[in-house]
mmCIF file of C-alpha atoms and ligand atoms in Angstrom:
data_model
loop_
_atom_site.group_PDB
_atom_site.id
_atom_site.type_symbol
_atom_site.label_atom_id
_atom_site.label_comp_id
_atom_site.label_asym_id
_atom_site.label_seq_id
_atom_site.Cartn_x
_atom_site.Cartn_y
_atom_site.Cartn_z
ATOM 1 C CA MET A 377 0.000 0.000 0.000
ATOM 2 C CA ALA A 378 3.020 2.261 -0.100
ATOM 3 C CA ALA A 379 3.842 4.950 -2.604
ATOM 4 C CA LEU A 380 5.613 4.089 -5.800
ATOM 5 C CA PRO A 381 9.321 4.762 -5.984
ATOM 6 C CA GLY A 382 10.710 7.136 -8.593
ATOM 7 C CA ILE A 383 10.772 6.395 -12.288
ATOM 8 C CA SER A 384 13.242 7.224 -14.964
ATOM 9 C CA LYS A 385 13.128 10.896 -15.811
ATOM 10 C CA SER A 386 15.292 10.644 -18.863
ATOM 11 C CA LEU A 387 12.663 8.953 -20.999
ATOM 12 C CA ALA A 388 9.750 11.051 -19.934
ATOM 13 C CA ALA A 389 10.067 13.487 -22.797
ATOM 14 C CA LEU A 390 7.518 14.148 -25.479
ATOM 15 C CA VAL A 391 8.653 12.766 -28.785
ATOM 16 C CA ILE A 392 7.381 14.729 -31.730
ATOM 17 C CA ILE A 393 7.432 12.773 -34.933
ATOM 18 C CA PRO A 394 6.445 13.956 -38.401
ATOM 19 C CA LEU A 395 3.176 12.653 -39.727
ATOM 20 C CA ALA A 396 4.575 11.093 -42.867
ATOM 21 C CA LEU A 397 6.564 8.002 -41.987
ATOM 22 C CA SER A 398 7.120 4.861 -43.972
ATOM 23 C CA ALA A 399 5.289 1.723 -42.977
ATOM 24 C CA CYS A 400 6.833 -0.228 -40.174
ATOM 25 C CA GLU A 401 7.228 -3.903 -39.434
ATOM 26 C CA GLN A 402 4.231 -5.570 -37.918
ATOM 27 C CA PRO A 403 4.951 -6.901 -34.430
ATOM 28 C CA ASP A 404 4.185 -10.512 -33.688
ATOM 29 C CA PRO A 405 0.839 -11.207 -32.063
ATOM 30 C CA ALA A 406 0.994 -11.014 -28.300
ATOM 31 C CA ASP A 407 1.530 -14.208 -26.403
ATOM 32 C CA ALA A 408 -1.768 -15.153 -24.888
ATOM 33 C CA GLY A 409 -1.321 -15.810 -21.171
ATOM 34 C CA ALA A 410 -3.516 -18.842 -20.617
ATOM 35 C CA ALA A 411 -5.126 -18.924 -17.205
ATOM 36 C CA ASN A 412 -4.733 -21.978 -15.035
ATOM 37 C CA PRO A 413 -8.246 -23.456 -14.857
ATOM 38 C CA ALA A 414 -7.914 -24.322 -11.154
ATOM 39 C CA THR A 415 -10.907 -23.438 -9.042
ATOM 40 C CA ASN A 416 -11.865 -23.704 -5.389
ATOM 41 C CA ALA A 417 -15.606 -24.050 -4.936
ATOM 42 C CA ASN A 418 -15.528 -22.657 -1.401
ATOM 43 C CA GLY A 419 -12.934 -20.037 -2.188
ATOM 44 C CA LEU A 420 -12.879 -16.298 -1.833
ATOM 45 C CA LEU A 421 -14.605 -14.203 -4.463
ATOM 46 C CA PHE A 422 -12.576 -11.581 -6.289
ATOM 47 C CA PRO A 423 -12.897 -8.398 -4.199
ATOM 48 C CA ALA A 424 -13.412 -5.885 -7.018
ATOM 49 C CA GLY A 425 -16.234 -5.365 -9.513
ATOM 50 C CA CYS A 426 -14.008 -5.249 -12.572
ATOM 51 C CA GLU A 427 -12.466 -7.614 -15.091
ATOM 52 C CA LEU A 428 -8.856 -8.477 -14.422
ATOM 53 C CA GLY A 429 -6.629 -7.616 -17.365
ATOM 54 C CA LYS A 430 -9.322 -5.489 -18.979
ATOM 55 C CA ASP A 431 -10.213 -2.711 -16.599
ATOM 56 C CA CYS A 432 -8.239 -3.636 -13.499
ATOM 57 C CA TRP A 433 -4.855 -5.177 -12.871
ATOM 58 C CA ILE A 434 -2.930 -6.840 -10.052
ATOM 59 C CA ALA A 435 -0.390 -4.217 -9.097
ATOM 60 C CA ARG A 436 1.360 -6.034 -6.244
ATOM 61 C CA TYR A 437 1.197 -9.386 -4.488
ATOM 62 C CA VAL A 438 1.935 -10.393 -0.897
ATOM 63 C CA ASP A 439 5.657 -10.275 -0.162
ATOM 64 C CA HIS A 440 7.325 -13.671 0.304
ATOM 65 C CA GLY A 441 10.812 -12.249 0.027
ATOM 66 C CA GLN A 442 13.704 -13.098 2.277
ATOM 67 C CA ASN A 443 16.561 -10.794 3.246
ATOM 68 C CA GLY A 444 14.751 -7.655 2.220
ATOM 69 C CA ARG A 445 14.187 -8.639 -1.407
ATOM 70 C CA ALA A 446 10.531 -8.534 -2.400
ATOM 71 C CA GLN A 447 9.139 -11.643 -4.064
ATOM 72 C CA ASP A 448 5.626 -12.628 -5.053
ATOM 73 C CA TYR A 449 4.211 -16.123 -4.477
ATOM 74 C CA LEU A 450 5.757 -17.415 -7.713
ATOM 75 C CA CYS A 451 9.179 -15.946 -6.855
ATOM 76 C CA GLY A 452 8.699 -13.110 -9.310
ATOM 77 C CA GLU A 453 9.339 -9.540 -8.281
ATOM 78 C CA GLN A 454 5.787 -8.226 -8.318
ATOM 79 C CA SER A 455 5.680 -7.165 -4.729
ATOM 80 C CA GLN A 456 7.237 -4.648 -2.425
ATOM 81 C CA THR A 457 9.232 -5.335 0.710
ATOM 82 C CA GLY A 458 6.795 -5.857 3.557
ATOM 83 C CA HIS A 459 3.726 -5.719 1.325
ATOM 84 C CA LYS A 460 0.910 -7.404 3.210
ATOM 85 C CA GLY A 461 -1.788 -7.785 0.624
ATOM 86 C CA THR A 462 -2.914 -7.970 -2.970
ATOM 87 C CA ASP A 463 -3.240 -4.637 -4.758
ATOM 88 C CA ILE A 464 -5.892 -4.383 -7.461
ATOM 89 C CA ALA A 465 -5.470 -1.217 -9.506
ATOM 90 C CA ILE A 466 -7.932 0.527 -11.809
ATOM 91 C CA ALA A 467 -7.085 2.682 -14.826
ATOM 92 C CA ASP A 468 -7.390 6.153 -13.410
ATOM 93 C CA MET A 469 -9.304 8.655 -11.321
ATOM 94 C CA GLY A 470 -12.015 8.794 -13.955
ATOM 95 C CA ARG A 471 -12.838 5.145 -13.316
ATOM 96 C CA MET A 472 -12.616 5.795 -9.605
ATOM 97 C CA GLU A 473 -15.086 8.651 -9.820
ATOM 98 C CA ALA A 474 -17.442 6.588 -11.990
ATOM 99 C CA GLY A 475 -17.312 3.917 -9.290
ATOM 100 C CA VAL A 476 -15.729 0.460 -9.159
ATOM 101 C CA SER A 477 -17.259 -1.776 -6.520
ATOM 102 C CA VAL A 478 -15.392 -3.345 -3.621
ATOM 103 C CA LEU A 479 -17.004 -6.711 -2.915
ATOM 104 C CA ALA A 480 -17.060 -8.983 0.126
ATOM 105 C CA THR A 481 -14.903 -12.036 -0.644
ATOM 106 C CA ALA A 482 -16.976 -14.307 1.628
ATOM 107 C CA ASP A 483 -19.891 -14.168 4.050
ATOM 108 C CA GLY A 484 -19.034 -12.470 7.305
ATOM 109 C CA LYS A 485 -19.598 -9.799 9.868
ATOM 110 C CA VAL A 486 -18.230 -6.275 9.729
ATOM 111 C CA LEU A 487 -15.855 -5.723 12.641
ATOM 112 C CA ARG A 488 -14.997 -2.099 11.970
ATOM 113 C CA ILE A 489 -14.811 0.565 9.330
ATOM 114 C CA ARG A 490 -13.004 3.847 8.850
ATOM 115 C CA ASP A 491 -14.338 6.531 6.512
ATOM 116 C CA GLY A 492 -13.881 10.262 6.072
ATOM 117 C CA ILE A 493 -10.355 10.335 4.657
ATOM 118 C CA ARG A 494 -10.067 12.246 1.408
ATOM 119 C CA ASP A 495 -9.022 10.622 -1.868
ATOM 120 C CA ILE A 496 -5.748 12.450 -2.359
ATOM 121 C CA SER A 497 -2.513 11.119 -3.809
ATOM 122 C CA VAL A 498 0.263 10.681 -1.296
ATOM 123 C CA ARG A 499 2.360 12.619 -3.834
ATOM 124 C CA ARG A 500 0.232 15.643 -3.073
ATOM 125 C CA ASN A 501 -0.213 15.493 0.666
ATOM 126 C CA GLY A 502 2.899 13.536 1.729
ATOM 127 C CA ALA A 503 3.256 10.220 3.545
ATOM 128 C CA ALA A 504 3.389 11.844 6.985
ATOM 129 C CA SER A 505 -0.219 12.929 6.613
ATOM 130 C CA ASN A 506 -1.173 9.234 6.607
ATOM 131 C CA ASP A 507 0.650 8.245 9.789
ATOM 132 C CA GLY A 508 -1.429 5.656 11.582
ATOM 133 C CA GLN A 509 -3.955 5.504 8.785
ATOM 134 C CA GLU A 510 -1.940 4.188 5.845
ATOM 135 C CA CYS A 511 -4.899 1.973 4.944
ATOM 136 C CA GLY A 512 -7.012 5.082 4.413
ATOM 137 C CA ASN A 513 -10.705 4.371 4.482
ATOM 138 C CA GLY A 514 -11.045 0.690 5.300
ATOM 139 C CA ILE A 515 -13.267 -2.193 6.243
ATOM 140 C CA MET A 516 -12.468 -5.282 8.333
ATOM 141 C CA ILE A 517 -14.758 -8.287 7.992
ATOM 142 C CA GLU A 518 -14.589 -11.492 10.034
ATOM 143 C CA HIS A 519 -15.639 -14.663 8.239
ATOM 144 C CA SER A 520 -17.280 -17.700 9.798
ATOM 145 C CA ASN A 521 -14.000 -19.669 9.849
ATOM 146 C CA GLY A 522 -12.324 -16.878 11.816
ATOM 147 C CA ASP A 523 -10.331 -15.488 8.876
ATOM 148 C CA ARG A 524 -10.492 -11.753 8.436
ATOM 149 C CA SER A 525 -10.529 -9.643 5.287
ATOM 150 C CA GLN A 526 -9.226 -6.101 5.264
ATOM 151 C CA TYR A 527 -10.018 -3.651 2.448
ATOM 152 C CA CYS A 528 -7.955 -0.461 2.181
ATOM 153 C CA HIS A 529 -7.849 2.848 0.247
ATOM 154 C CA VAL A 530 -11.592 2.810 -0.420
ATOM 155 C CA LYS A 531 -13.310 5.910 -1.714
ATOM 156 C CA ASN A 532 -14.306 8.537 0.778
ATOM 157 C CA GLY A 533 -17.989 8.242 1.603
ATOM 158 C CA SER A 534 -18.475 5.046 -0.394
ATOM 159 C CA ILE A 535 -18.675 2.549 2.490
ATOM 160 C CA ARG A 536 -22.100 0.899 2.569
ATOM 161 C CA VAL A 537 -21.769 -1.195 5.718
ATOM 162 C CA ALA A 538 -21.452 -0.475 9.421
ATOM 163 C CA SER A 539 -19.831 -2.303 12.316
ATOM 164 C CA GLY A 540 -21.896 -5.336 13.279
ATOM 165 C CA ASP A 541 -23.541 -5.747 9.868
ATOM 166 C CA SER A 542 -23.685 -9.190 8.316
ATOM 167 C CA VAL A 543 -22.538 -9.317 4.698
ATOM 168 C CA LYS A 544 -22.903 -11.935 2.014
ATOM 169 C CA ALA A 545 -20.139 -13.037 -0.336
ATOM 170 C CA GLY A 546 -20.132 -10.779 -3.388
ATOM 171 C CA ALA A 547 -22.040 -7.946 -1.720
ATOM 172 C CA LYS A 548 -20.941 -4.434 -2.612
ATOM 173 C CA ILE A 549 -19.426 -2.882 0.499
ATOM 174 C CA ALA A 550 -17.645 0.194 -0.908
ATOM 175 C CA GLU A 551 -15.866 1.569 -3.987
ATOM 176 C CA ILE A 552 -12.205 1.640 -4.927
ATOM 177 C CA GLY A 553 -10.533 4.903 -3.972
ATOM 178 C CA LEU A 554 -7.320 6.777 -3.304
ATOM 179 C CA SER A 555 -7.387 7.311 0.463
ATOM 180 C CA GLY A 556 -4.391 6.635 2.702
ATOM 181 C CA GLU A 557 -0.867 5.927 1.567
ATOM 182 C CA THR A 558 -1.211 5.526 -2.177
ATOM 183 C CA GLU A 559 -0.749 7.564 -5.321
ATOM 184 C CA PHE A 560 -2.867 5.473 -7.676
ATOM 185 C CA PRO A 561 -6.464 4.346 -7.241
ATOM 186 C CA HIS A 562 -6.477 0.732 -6.105
ATOM 187 C CA LEU A 563 -7.859 -1.710 -3.590
ATOM 188 C CA HIS A 564 -5.426 -3.229 -1.112
ATOM 189 C CA TYR A 565 -6.883 -6.527 0.132
ATOM 190 C CA THR A 566 -5.356 -8.481 3.013
ATOM 191 C CA LEU A 567 -6.475 -11.853 4.335
ATOM 192 C CA TYR A 568 -5.586 -12.555 7.973
ATOM 193 C CA ARG A 569 -5.653 -15.933 9.757
ATOM 194 C CA ASP A 570 -4.851 -16.000 13.465
ATOM 195 C CA GLY A 571 -3.146 -12.649 13.043
ATOM 196 C CA ASP A 572 -0.912 -13.805 10.185
ATOM 197 C CA VAL A 573 -1.114 -12.359 6.690
ATOM 198 C CA ILE A 574 -2.128 -15.153 4.293
ATOM 199 C CA ASP A 575 -1.570 -15.047 0.540
ATOM 200 C CA PRO A 576 -4.823 -16.053 -1.150
ATOM 201 C CA PHE A 577 -2.884 -17.176 -4.223
ATOM 202 C CA ASP A 578 -1.326 -20.154 -2.440
ATOM 203 C CA GLY A 579 -2.513 -20.152 1.165
ATOM 204 C CA SER A 580 0.963 -19.527 2.545
ATOM 205 C CA LYS A 581 1.909 -16.902 5.094
ATOM 206 C CA MET A 582 3.604 -13.664 4.200
ATOM 207 C CA ASN A 583 7.385 -14.188 4.307
ATOM 208 C CA ASP A 584 6.959 -17.947 3.940
ATOM 209 C CA ARG A 585 9.148 -18.947 1.030
ATOM 210 C CA CYS A 586 7.844 -18.241 -2.449
ATOM 211 C CA ASP A 587 6.717 -21.073 -4.727
ATOM 212 C CA ALA A 588 5.317 -22.937 -1.726
ATOM 213 C CA GLY A 589 2.712 -24.412 -4.050
ATOM 214 C CA GLY A 590 -0.069 -24.338 -1.477
ATOM 215 C CA PRO A 591 -3.792 -24.315 -2.182
ATOM 216 C CA LEU A 592 -5.521 -21.568 -4.097
ATOM 217 C CA LEU A 593 -7.820 -19.698 -1.734
ATOM 218 C CA TRP A 594 -9.578 -17.703 -4.437
ATOM 219 C CA ALA A 595 -12.695 -19.287 -5.907
ATOM 220 C CA ASN A 596 -11.177 -18.938 -9.376
ATOM 221 C CA ASP A 597 -7.567 -18.838 -10.379
ATOM 222 C CA LEU A 598 -6.365 -15.413 -11.417
ATOM 223 C CA PRO A 599 -3.852 -15.269 -14.258
ATOM 224 C CA TYR A 600 -0.332 -14.246 -13.330
ATOM 225 C CA GLU A 601 1.384 -11.802 -15.628
ATOM 226 C CA ALA A 602 5.075 -10.977 -15.434
ATOM 227 C CA LEU A 603 4.400 -7.388 -16.478
ATOM 228 C CA THR A 604 1.388 -5.354 -15.399
ATOM 229 C CA LEU A 605 0.376 -3.034 -18.228
ATOM 230 C CA PHE A 606 -2.402 -0.563 -17.553
ATOM 231 C CA ASP A 607 -4.515 0.593 -20.454
ATOM 232 C CA LEU A 608 -3.090 3.230 -22.790
ATOM 233 C CA ARG A 609 -4.030 6.758 -21.812
ATOM 234 C CA VAL A 610 -4.953 9.302 -24.471
ATOM 235 C CA GLY A 611 -4.420 13.000 -23.853
ATOM 236 C CA THR A 612 -3.599 16.325 -25.452
ATOM 237 C CA LYS A 613 -0.334 17.054 -23.680
ATOM 238 C CA ALA A 614 2.579 15.325 -22.020
ATOM 239 C CA PRO A 615 1.385 14.109 -18.610
ATOM 240 C CA SER A 616 3.411 14.843 -15.500
ATOM 241 C CA ARG A 617 3.958 12.121 -12.924
ATOM 242 C CA GLU A 618 1.355 13.842 -10.750
ATOM 243 C CA LYS A 619 -1.249 13.773 -13.536
ATOM 244 C CA ILE A 620 -0.599 10.258 -14.786
ATOM 245 C CA TRP A 621 -3.577 8.809 -12.898
ATOM 246 C CA GLN A 622 -6.029 11.459 -14.027
ATOM 247 C CA ALA A 623 -8.624 10.350 -16.546
ATOM 248 C CA GLY A 624 -7.599 10.421 -20.197
ATOM 249 C CA THR A 625 -9.999 10.994 -23.067
ATOM 250 C CA LYS A 626 -11.462 8.976 -25.920
ATOM 251 C CA THR A 627 -12.286 11.982 -28.088
ATOM 252 C CA LEU A 628 -9.888 14.701 -29.203
ATOM 253 C CA GLU A 629 -10.654 17.938 -30.980
ATOM 254 C CA SER A 630 -8.888 18.050 -34.320
ATOM 255 C CA SER A 631 -7.586 21.428 -33.162
ATOM 256 C CA SER A 632 -5.992 19.942 -30.004
ATOM 257 C CA PRO A 633 -2.402 21.138 -29.529
ATOM 258 C CA ALA A 634 -1.091 17.569 -29.509
ATOM 259 C CA MET A 635 -2.095 13.920 -29.423
ATOM 260 C CA VAL A 636 -0.303 11.963 -26.715
ATOM 261 C CA ILE A 637 -0.501 8.250 -25.878
ATOM 262 C CA THR A 638 0.899 7.207 -22.504
ATOM 263 C CA ALA A 639 1.752 3.657 -21.463
ATOM 264 C CA ARG A 640 1.999 2.801 -17.767
ATOM 265 C CA ALA A 641 3.346 -0.364 -16.236
ATOM 266 C CA MET A 642 4.380 -2.046 -13.028
ATOM 267 C CA PHE A 643 7.493 -4.184 -12.759
ATOM 268 C CA THR A 644 9.437 -3.428 -15.898
ATOM 269 C CA ARG A 645 12.933 -4.874 -16.239
ATOM 270 C CA ASN A 646 16.251 -3.611 -17.455
ATOM 271 C CA GLY A 647 16.415 -4.462 -21.160
ATOM 272 C CA ASP A 648 12.645 -4.609 -21.783
ATOM 273 C CA SER A 649 11.734 -2.951 -25.058
ATOM 274 C CA TRP A 650 8.646 -0.907 -25.693
ATOM 275 C CA HIS A 651 7.495 -0.178 -29.218
ATOM 276 C CA MET A 652 4.823 2.517 -29.374
ATOM 277 C CA GLN A 653 2.921 3.612 -32.442
ATOM 278 C CA ILE A 654 0.084 5.902 -33.381
ATOM 279 C CA ARG A 655 -1.912 5.196 -36.552
ATOM 280 C CA ASN A 656 -4.126 7.698 -38.287
ATOM 281 C CA PRO A 657 -7.688 6.925 -39.461
ATOM 282 C CA LYS A 658 -6.277 5.637 -42.785
ATOM 283 C CA GLY A 659 -4.127 3.103 -40.915
ATOM 284 C CA LYS A 660 -0.872 4.899 -41.671
ATOM 285 C CA ILE A 661 1.749 5.128 -38.967
ATOM 286 C CA ALA A 662 1.826 8.695 -37.715
ATOM 287 C CA ALA A 663 4.262 8.229 -34.832
ATOM 288 C CA ASP A 664 6.619 5.393 -34.064
ATOM 289 C CA GLN A 665 9.187 4.927 -31.341
ATOM 290 C CA LYS A 666 11.124 2.099 -29.692
ATOM 291 C CA VAL A 667 12.743 2.458 -26.306
ATOM 292 C CA ILE A 668 14.906 0.083 -24.333
ATOM 293 C CA LEU A 669 14.220 0.361 -20.626
ATOM 294 C CA ASP A 670 17.371 0.863 -18.655
ATOM 295 C CA ASP A 671 16.525 -0.319 -15.166
ATOM 296 C CA ASP A 672 14.164 -2.495 -13.137
ATOM 297 C CA LYS A 673 11.261 -0.290 -12.137
ATOM 298 C CA GLN A 674 8.298 -0.880 -9.912
ATOM 299 C CA PHE A 675 6.431 1.756 -11.912
ATOM 300 C CA TYR A 676 7.303 3.113 -15.305
ATOM 301 C CA TYR A 677 5.600 5.222 -17.916
ATOM 302 C CA HIS A 678 6.444 6.452 -21.354
ATOM 303 C CA PHE A 679 4.584 8.487 -23.924
ATOM 304 C CA ILE A 680 4.627 9.203 -27.599
ATOM 305 C CA GLY A 681 2.935 12.129 -29.264
ATOM 306 C CA ILE A 682 2.260 14.188 -32.322
ATOM 307 C CA LYS A 683 1.979 17.955 -32.494
ATOM 308 C CA ARG A 684 -1.057 19.346 -34.260
ATOM 309 C CA PRO A 685 -0.316 19.542 -37.966
ATOM 310 C CA ALA A 686 -1.273 22.566 -40.031
ATOM 311 C CA GLY A 687 -5.011 22.251 -40.574
ATOM 312 C CA GLY A 688 -5.510 20.050 -37.505
ATOM 313 C CA PHE A 689 -5.675 16.313 -36.940
ATOM 314 C CA MET A 690 -7.434 14.135 -39.508
ATOM 315 C CA PRO A 691 -10.954 13.369 -38.235
ATOM 316 C CA GLY A 692 -11.774 9.718 -37.596
ATOM 317 C CA ILE A 693 -10.670 6.785 -35.492
ATOM 318 C CA TRP A 694 -7.025 6.794 -34.491
ATOM 319 C CA THR A 695 -5.156 3.933 -32.825
ATOM 320 C CA GLY A 696 -2.383 3.856 -30.256
ATOM 321 C CA GLU A 697 -0.400 0.668 -29.684
ATOM 322 C CA LEU A 698 2.263 -0.657 -27.391
ATOM 323 C CA THR A 699 4.189 -3.855 -27.924
ATOM 324 C CA ALA A 700 6.247 -4.780 -24.872
ATOM 325 C CA ARG A 701 9.068 -7.287 -25.324
ATOM 326 C CA ARG A 702 11.253 -9.057 -22.799
ATOM 327 C CA GLY A 703 14.168 -10.877 -24.332
ATOM 328 C CA ASP A 704 12.899 -12.401 -27.567
ATOM 329 C CA ASP A 705 9.322 -12.668 -26.359
ATOM 330 C CA THR A 706 6.450 -10.317 -26.945
ATOM 331 C CA VAL A 707 5.204 -10.042 -23.386
ATOM 332 C CA LYS A 708 2.134 -8.075 -24.252
ATOM 333 C CA LYS A 709 0.560 -5.975 -26.943
ATOM 334 C CA ILE A 710 -2.127 -3.459 -26.105
ATOM 335 C CA LYS A 711 -4.113 -1.018 -28.167
ATOM 336 C CA VAL A 712 -6.410 1.951 -27.689
ATOM 337 C CA GLU A 713 -8.799 3.500 -30.183
ATOM 338 C CA PHE A 714 -9.923 7.101 -29.967
ATOM 339 C CA ARG A 715 -11.805 9.557 -32.089
ATOM 340 C CA THR A 716 -10.718 12.877 -33.480
ATOM 341 C CA GLU A 717 -13.422 15.249 -34.603
HETATM 342 ZN ZN1 ZN B 938 -1.007 -2.586 -1.072
#
């Protein structure tokens, strides 16, 4: 639930590329990450009303690292030292304002809630302002087997339950927010058993070794991805780090000063390559750039853009694309369509 460490500044520069460029190679289709079909009939329901990989993403797992090195349950690096839960992130503040449900993972009784903390990025108000309330607005539910579920960073004023209430599995209890120690809208979910943090992906305790191979506690397996790519954000100017979680747009004026596509990711690696392109409504490549990432980053973003040409942007449906490669593999390819009018 902590803030994100710094990202590379050197690459965060707007690249202006002339409209007329020759056609470019077509990247290979993205590798499809097949989900393990494992299920657990009595398992925990997914705690957010969104579709993983489409409009929400796992941003961090429970830390199983030893000696201060963060490791997720599969011994990957998608965690943060001391991270006690599973972070489920949504695209931006626009989605947050529209409302993404926080759902009870199992039947239970509400032990306590905290509400009234504003949805403000820790980048704006500083970590010290969250002392003692890093979770922000939160809910603690005790289940019939004694396990407890904690939900953090929920939206101010969105909590629908009170202490002592009984809740059913899947019931909406709040909405995802930005309260407490966070700079991006997400739900931090922690499962406790006898006071220990338990990883719902394999039933092991936090700081137990990774790859323990224990039982899935979720009702349905959730696909693991080595790189978390958020959806591509469309805007009219280069976004600052502070603005990166503000809502983008799907419609640009043809007179907009620029067209900018921003890619955002968690857990990039030194040597990853990102190929970004913008295509005009005729399918021609209007901007094209490849970058090689120069360090392991917990959070990274990069953008590509086009300045308004004389006469404005061509009206119609434009496309932004990112192909992310690691080694020789295409890790992921994502696309966004937007209208210019
Ligand atoms: Zn967290």
